[in-house]
mmCIF file of C-alpha atoms in Angstrom:
data_model
loop_
_atom_site.group_PDB
_atom_site.id
_atom_site.type_symbol
_atom_site.label_atom_id
_atom_site.label_comp_id
_atom_site.label_asym_id
_atom_site.label_seq_id
_atom_site.Cartn_x
_atom_site.Cartn_y
_atom_site.Cartn_z
ATOM 1 C CA UNK A 13 -114.341 230.971 96.957
ATOM 2 C CA UNK A 14 -115.130 234.684 96.830
ATOM 3 C CA UNK A 15 -111.977 236.773 96.749
ATOM 4 C CA UNK A 16 -112.169 240.191 98.380
ATOM 5 C CA UNK A 17 -109.617 242.648 97.037
ATOM 6 C CA UNK A 18 -109.042 245.814 99.018
ATOM 7 C CA UNK A 19 -107.392 249.000 97.882
ATOM 8 C CA UNK A 20 -105.287 250.849 98.670
ATOM 9 C CA UNK A 21 -103.172 248.685 100.982
ATOM 10 C CA UNK A 22 -101.918 251.760 102.815
ATOM 11 C CA UNK A 23 -103.291 255.240 103.417
ATOM 12 C CA UNK A 24 -101.594 258.130 105.181
ATOM 13 C CA UNK A 25 -103.906 261.053 105.830
ATOM 14 C CA UNK A 26 -104.298 264.057 108.106
ATOM 15 C CA UNK A 27 -106.902 264.704 110.756
ATOM 16 C CA UNK A 28 -110.017 266.009 109.061
ATOM 17 C CA UNK A 29 -109.329 264.326 105.729
ATOM 18 C CA UNK A 30 -111.839 262.163 103.909
ATOM 19 C CA UNK A 31 -110.584 258.615 103.478
ATOM 20 C CA UNK A 32 -112.136 256.065 101.129
ATOM 21 C CA UNK A 33 -111.308 252.356 101.107
ATOM 22 C CA UNK A 34 -112.540 250.123 98.308
ATOM 23 C CA UNK A 35 -113.301 246.427 98.358
ATOM 24 C CA UNK A 36 -113.982 244.396 95.204
ATOM 25 C CA UNK A 37 -115.560 240.952 95.339
ATOM 26 C CA UNK A 38 -114.718 238.345 92.717
ATOM 27 C CA UNK A 39 -118.426 237.563 92.359
ATOM 28 C CA UNK A 40 -121.756 239.099 93.337
ATOM 29 C CA UNK A 41 -122.165 239.130 97.132
ATOM 30 C CA UNK A 42 -125.349 241.238 97.113
ATOM 31 C CA UNK A 43 -124.991 243.653 100.057
ATOM 32 C CA UNK A 44 -123.477 241.125 102.465
ATOM 33 C CA UNK A 45 -120.306 242.991 103.281
ATOM 34 C CA UNK A 46 -119.043 243.956 106.711
ATOM 35 C CA UNK A 47 -116.181 246.251 107.645
ATOM 36 C CA UNK A 48 -113.861 245.959 110.652
ATOM 37 C CA UNK A 49 -111.186 248.108 112.256
ATOM 38 C CA UNK A 50 -108.264 246.419 113.969
ATOM 39 C CA UNK A 51 -105.814 248.313 116.111
ATOM 40 C CA UNK A 52 -102.352 246.826 116.726
ATOM 41 C CA UNK A 53 -102.449 243.905 119.143
ATOM 42 C CA UNK A 54 -106.218 244.060 119.486
ATOM 43 C CA UNK A 55 -109.194 242.081 118.236
ATOM 44 C CA UNK A 56 -111.101 243.410 115.226
ATOM 45 C CA UNK A 57 -114.071 245.674 115.850
ATOM 46 C CA UNK A 58 -117.196 245.599 113.680
ATOM 47 C CA UNK A 59 -117.887 248.997 112.111
ATOM 48 C CA UNK A 60 -120.479 248.327 109.443
ATOM 49 C CA UNK A 61 -122.685 245.383 108.471
ATOM 50 C CA UNK A 62 -124.780 244.658 105.394
ATOM 51 C CA UNK A 63 -122.798 247.292 103.483
ATOM 52 C CA UNK A 64 -124.207 250.457 104.993
ATOM 53 C CA UNK A 65 -125.522 249.723 108.476
ATOM 54 C CA UNK A 66 -123.529 251.397 111.219
ATOM 55 C CA UNK A 67 -122.828 249.141 114.183
ATOM 56 C CA UNK A 68 -124.079 250.528 117.512
ATOM 57 C CA UNK A 69 -121.592 252.920 119.050
ATOM 58 C CA UNK A 70 -119.611 253.555 115.875
ATOM 59 C CA UNK A 71 -119.257 257.257 115.034
ATOM 60 C CA UNK A 72 -121.344 258.585 112.177
ATOM 61 C CA UNK A 73 -118.243 259.777 110.305
ATOM 62 C CA UNK A 74 -118.020 256.162 109.094
ATOM 63 C CA UNK A 75 -120.251 255.249 106.173
ATOM 64 C CA UNK A 76 -120.497 252.399 103.710
ATOM 65 C CA UNK A 77 -121.930 251.937 100.255
ATOM 66 C CA UNK A 78 -122.034 249.545 97.328
ATOM 67 C CA UNK A 79 -123.643 246.385 96.101
ATOM 68 C CA UNK A 80 -122.798 243.395 93.966
ATOM 69 C CA UNK A 81 -119.023 243.464 93.609
ATOM 70 C CA UNK A 82 -117.958 247.005 94.552
ATOM 71 C CA UNK A 83 -118.022 248.387 98.072
ATOM 72 C CA UNK A 84 -116.581 251.391 99.831
ATOM 73 C CA UNK A 85 -115.940 252.446 103.398
ATOM 74 C CA UNK A 86 -115.616 256.199 103.875
ATOM 75 C CA UNK A 87 -114.300 258.054 106.890
ATOM 76 C CA UNK A 88 -115.538 261.644 106.642
ATOM 77 C CA UNK A 89 -113.291 263.707 108.823
ATOM 78 C CA UNK A 90 -110.497 261.385 109.926
ATOM 79 C CA UNK A 91 -109.753 261.466 113.651
ATOM 80 C CA UNK A 92 -106.522 260.526 115.440
ATOM 81 C CA UNK A 93 -108.171 257.428 116.927
ATOM 82 C CA UNK A 94 -109.042 256.058 113.468
ATOM 83 C CA UNK A 95 -105.590 254.585 112.893
ATOM 84 C CA UNK A 96 -105.353 250.853 112.374
ATOM 85 C CA UNK A 97 -106.029 248.276 109.714
ATOM 86 C CA UNK A 98 -109.429 248.034 108.074
ATOM 87 C CA UNK A 99 -110.817 244.815 106.625
ATOM 88 C CA UNK A 100 -113.850 244.052 104.504
ATOM 89 C CA UNK A 101 -115.548 240.652 104.767
ATOM 90 C CA UNK A 102 -118.202 238.980 102.664
ATOM 91 C CA UNK A 103 -120.960 236.994 104.326
ATOM 92 C CA UNK A 104 -122.784 235.863 101.212
ATOM 93 C CA UNK A 105 -121.278 232.413 100.789
ATOM 94 C CA UNK A 106 -118.931 229.952 102.418
ATOM 95 C CA UNK A 107 -116.091 230.104 103.090
ATOM 96 C CA UNK A 108 -116.459 233.559 104.572
ATOM 97 C CA UNK A 109 -113.579 235.640 103.281
ATOM 98 C CA UNK A 110 -111.808 238.832 104.277
ATOM 99 C CA UNK A 111 -110.004 241.400 102.202
ATOM 100 C CA UNK A 112 -106.270 241.773 102.620
ATOM 101 C CA UNK A 113 -106.586 244.897 104.731
ATOM 102 C CA UNK A 114 -105.919 248.629 104.419
ATOM 103 C CA UNK A 115 -103.571 250.185 106.933
ATOM 104 C CA UNK A 116 -104.581 253.732 107.852
ATOM 105 C CA UNK A 117 -101.958 256.013 109.304
ATOM 106 C CA UNK A 118 -102.929 259.375 110.743
ATOM 107 C CA UNK A 119 -100.259 261.980 110.054
ATOM 108 C CA UNK B 15 -120.902 243.050 130.105
ATOM 109 C CA UNK B 16 -120.941 241.113 126.852
ATOM 110 C CA UNK B 17 -117.733 239.139 126.668
ATOM 111 C CA UNK B 18 -115.967 236.276 124.910
ATOM 112 C CA UNK B 19 -112.837 234.764 126.435
ATOM 113 C CA UNK B 20 -110.650 232.263 124.600
ATOM 114 C CA UNK B 21 -108.207 229.833 126.163
ATOM 115 C CA UNK B 22 -106.112 226.818 125.255
ATOM 116 C CA UNK B 23 -103.485 228.301 122.974
ATOM 117 C CA UNK B 24 -99.938 227.040 123.446
ATOM 118 C CA UNK B 25 -96.832 225.748 121.685
ATOM 119 C CA UNK B 26 -97.427 222.390 119.988
ATOM 120 C CA UNK B 27 -95.355 220.237 117.678
ATOM 121 C CA UNK B 28 -96.311 219.640 114.041
ATOM 122 C CA UNK B 29 -98.758 216.753 113.833
ATOM 123 C CA UNK B 30 -100.015 217.426 117.333
ATOM 124 C CA UNK B 31 -103.487 218.253 118.623
ATOM 125 C CA UNK B 32 -104.982 221.062 120.630
ATOM 126 C CA UNK B 33 -108.434 222.121 121.800
ATOM 127 C CA UNK B 34 -109.312 225.780 122.045
ATOM 128 C CA UNK B 35 -112.190 226.963 124.194
ATOM 129 C CA UNK B 36 -114.234 230.147 124.144
ATOM 130 C CA UNK B 37 -116.655 231.108 126.876
ATOM 131 C CA UNK B 38 -119.364 233.678 126.443
ATOM 132 C CA UNK B 39 -121.076 235.805 129.064
ATOM 133 C CA UNK B 40 -123.506 238.700 129.271
ATOM 134 C CA UNK B 41 -125.671 237.587 126.361
ATOM 135 C CA UNK B 42 -127.958 234.671 125.366
ATOM 136 C CA UNK B 43 -125.235 232.419 123.976
ATOM 137 C CA UNK B 44 -127.634 229.945 122.385
ATOM 138 C CA UNK B 45 -129.113 232.589 120.076
ATOM 139 C CA UNK B 46 -125.900 233.351 118.210
ATOM 140 C CA UNK B 47 -123.789 231.726 115.538
ATOM 141 C CA UNK B 48 -120.239 231.263 116.792
ATOM 142 C CA UNK B 49 -117.136 231.652 114.658
ATOM 143 C CA UNK B 50 -113.414 231.022 114.869
ATOM 144 C CA UNK B 51 -111.180 233.451 112.964
ATOM 145 C CA UNK B 52 -107.382 233.331 112.917
ATOM 146 C CA UNK B 53 -104.576 235.715 112.137
ATOM 147 C CA UNK B 54 -101.091 234.487 111.333
ATOM 148 C CA UNK B 55 -98.211 236.695 112.520
ATOM 149 C CA UNK B 56 -98.128 239.905 110.483
ATOM 150 C CA UNK B 57 -100.953 238.704 108.212
ATOM 151 C CA UNK B 58 -104.627 239.420 107.670
ATOM 152 C CA UNK B 59 -107.742 237.777 109.034
ATOM 153 C CA UNK B 60 -108.838 234.299 107.961
ATOM 154 C CA UNK B 61 -112.213 232.836 108.885
ATOM 155 C CA UNK B 62 -111.776 229.236 110.046
ATOM 156 C CA UNK B 63 -115.154 227.784 111.004
ATOM 157 C CA UNK B 64 -118.574 228.529 112.386
ATOM 158 C CA UNK B 65 -121.592 226.759 113.798
ATOM 159 C CA UNK B 66 -125.275 227.531 114.006
ATOM 160 C CA UNK B 67 -127.069 228.223 117.271
ATOM 161 C CA UNK B 68 -127.861 224.566 118.093
ATOM 162 C CA UNK B 69 -124.621 223.163 116.664
ATOM 163 C CA UNK B 70 -126.398 221.178 113.961
ATOM 164 C CA UNK B 71 -124.652 222.956 111.075
ATOM 165 C CA UNK B 72 -120.913 223.529 110.827
ATOM 166 C CA UNK B 73 -118.855 225.170 108.117
ATOM 167 C CA UNK B 74 -115.086 225.236 107.559
ATOM 168 C CA UNK B 75 -112.468 226.817 105.355
ATOM 169 C CA UNK B 76 -110.979 224.188 103.036
ATOM 170 C CA UNK B 77 -107.514 224.337 104.607
ATOM 171 C CA UNK B 78 -108.801 222.925 107.925
ATOM 172 C CA UNK B 79 -111.494 220.518 106.721
ATOM 173 C CA UNK B 80 -110.883 217.040 108.092
ATOM 174 C CA UNK B 81 -108.416 218.356 110.678
ATOM 175 C CA UNK B 82 -110.395 220.859 112.768
ATOM 176 C CA UNK B 83 -113.788 220.380 114.398
ATOM 177 C CA UNK B 84 -115.953 223.118 115.821
ATOM 178 C CA UNK B 85 -118.458 222.258 118.540
ATOM 179 C CA UNK B 86 -120.480 224.057 121.164
ATOM 180 C CA UNK B 87 -122.043 223.385 124.545
ATOM 181 C CA UNK B 88 -124.827 225.876 125.100
ATOM 182 C CA UNK B 89 -125.308 224.684 128.689
ATOM 183 C CA UNK B 90 -121.764 225.903 129.352
ATOM 184 C CA UNK B 91 -121.992 228.940 127.056
ATOM 185 C CA UNK B 92 -118.925 227.656 125.274
ATOM 186 C CA UNK B 93 -117.641 226.935 121.800
ATOM 187 C CA UNK B 94 -114.623 224.792 121.047
ATOM 188 C CA UNK B 95 -112.161 224.206 118.245
ATOM 189 C CA UNK B 96 -110.538 220.788 118.198
ATOM 190 C CA UNK B 97 -107.406 221.018 116.073
ATOM 191 C CA UNK B 98 -105.685 217.816 114.925
ATOM 192 C CA UNK B 99 -102.762 217.160 112.588
ATOM 193 C CA UNK B 100 -101.489 220.661 113.223
ATOM 194 C CA UNK B 101 -99.172 222.241 110.687
ATOM 195 C CA UNK B 102 -96.660 225.062 110.962
ATOM 196 C CA UNK B 103 -99.010 227.196 108.855
ATOM 197 C CA UNK B 104 -101.702 226.902 111.552
ATOM 198 C CA UNK B 105 -99.611 229.191 113.749
ATOM 199 C CA UNK B 106 -101.826 232.186 114.513
ATOM 200 C CA UNK B 107 -103.844 234.103 117.028
ATOM 201 C CA UNK B 108 -107.247 232.430 117.150
ATOM 202 C CA UNK B 109 -110.273 234.580 117.887
ATOM 203 C CA UNK B 110 -113.802 233.486 118.610
ATOM 204 C CA UNK B 111 -116.537 235.840 117.510
ATOM 205 C CA UNK B 112 -120.319 235.816 117.517
ATOM 206 C CA UNK B 113 -122.799 236.693 114.773
ATOM 207 C CA UNK B 114 -126.567 237.106 114.847
ATOM 208 C CA UNK B 115 -126.661 235.707 111.349
ATOM 209 C CA UNK B 116 -123.691 234.887 109.149
ATOM 210 C CA UNK B 117 -124.263 237.689 106.596
ATOM 211 C CA UNK B 118 -124.459 240.366 109.293
ATOM 212 C CA UNK B 119 -120.836 240.220 110.368
ATOM 213 C CA UNK B 120 -119.221 239.358 113.695
ATOM 214 C CA UNK B 121 -120.118 241.919 116.314
ATOM 215 C CA UNK B 122 -118.337 240.683 119.450
ATOM 216 C CA UNK B 123 -114.835 239.205 119.504
ATOM 217 C CA UNK B 124 -112.671 237.664 122.167
ATOM 218 C CA UNK B 125 -109.146 238.844 122.918
ATOM 219 C CA UNK B 126 -107.588 235.880 121.101
ATOM 220 C CA UNK B 127 -105.431 232.926 122.084
ATOM 221 C CA UNK B 128 -102.073 232.163 120.473
ATOM 222 C CA UNK B 129 -101.267 228.831 118.865
ATOM 223 C CA UNK B 130 -97.679 228.196 117.824
ATOM 224 C CA UNK B 131 -96.935 225.061 115.831
ATOM 225 C CA UNK B 132 -93.217 224.425 115.828
ATOM 226 C CA UNK B 133 -90.695 221.694 116.477
#
């Protein structure tokens, strides 16, 4: 199974800050990584697919990069509504696997 | 409006069975892969199973193989998760989610249904 390791597990940042979340895959997953945001008590929301493709309706302050085993999600100019837990997920091979999550707190 | 709505979650005893349902609306259901993803209390997301558009291919995480079965009825725009031999560790919120293709992520999710396995 492909293990997805996210870091950091927790981020506290101010409005306007640049936030970067990293996801490492235990083996090459090409560019088949998606990113989700989950707010407390809610279903996850797809932000990014195939590493760097912004899902329709997602603000352009979100961006993704990487390939192989290293991937990043960047929020350029954190907004108050960006709080929540962010997860990466690989779609290269079964079983599909998620990272452990990064909780983002907006100061 | 594109929507997925799960149902069927409840309290069940260890060793028991349960069938979850997920109905889709507002989109061509038979053109999407359908997934089940779960989240144990206070934990992260775990993909459970998915099935191809016509139901001919099904994939599972190892921990549920032989116990859970995913199926779909495109005439009813529905996907199901039959859960047998339930364990305490199956306690979770179960979400259904659709994908255009497995590598592209899950772009629409239901609100979730809660399964509690306890004596």
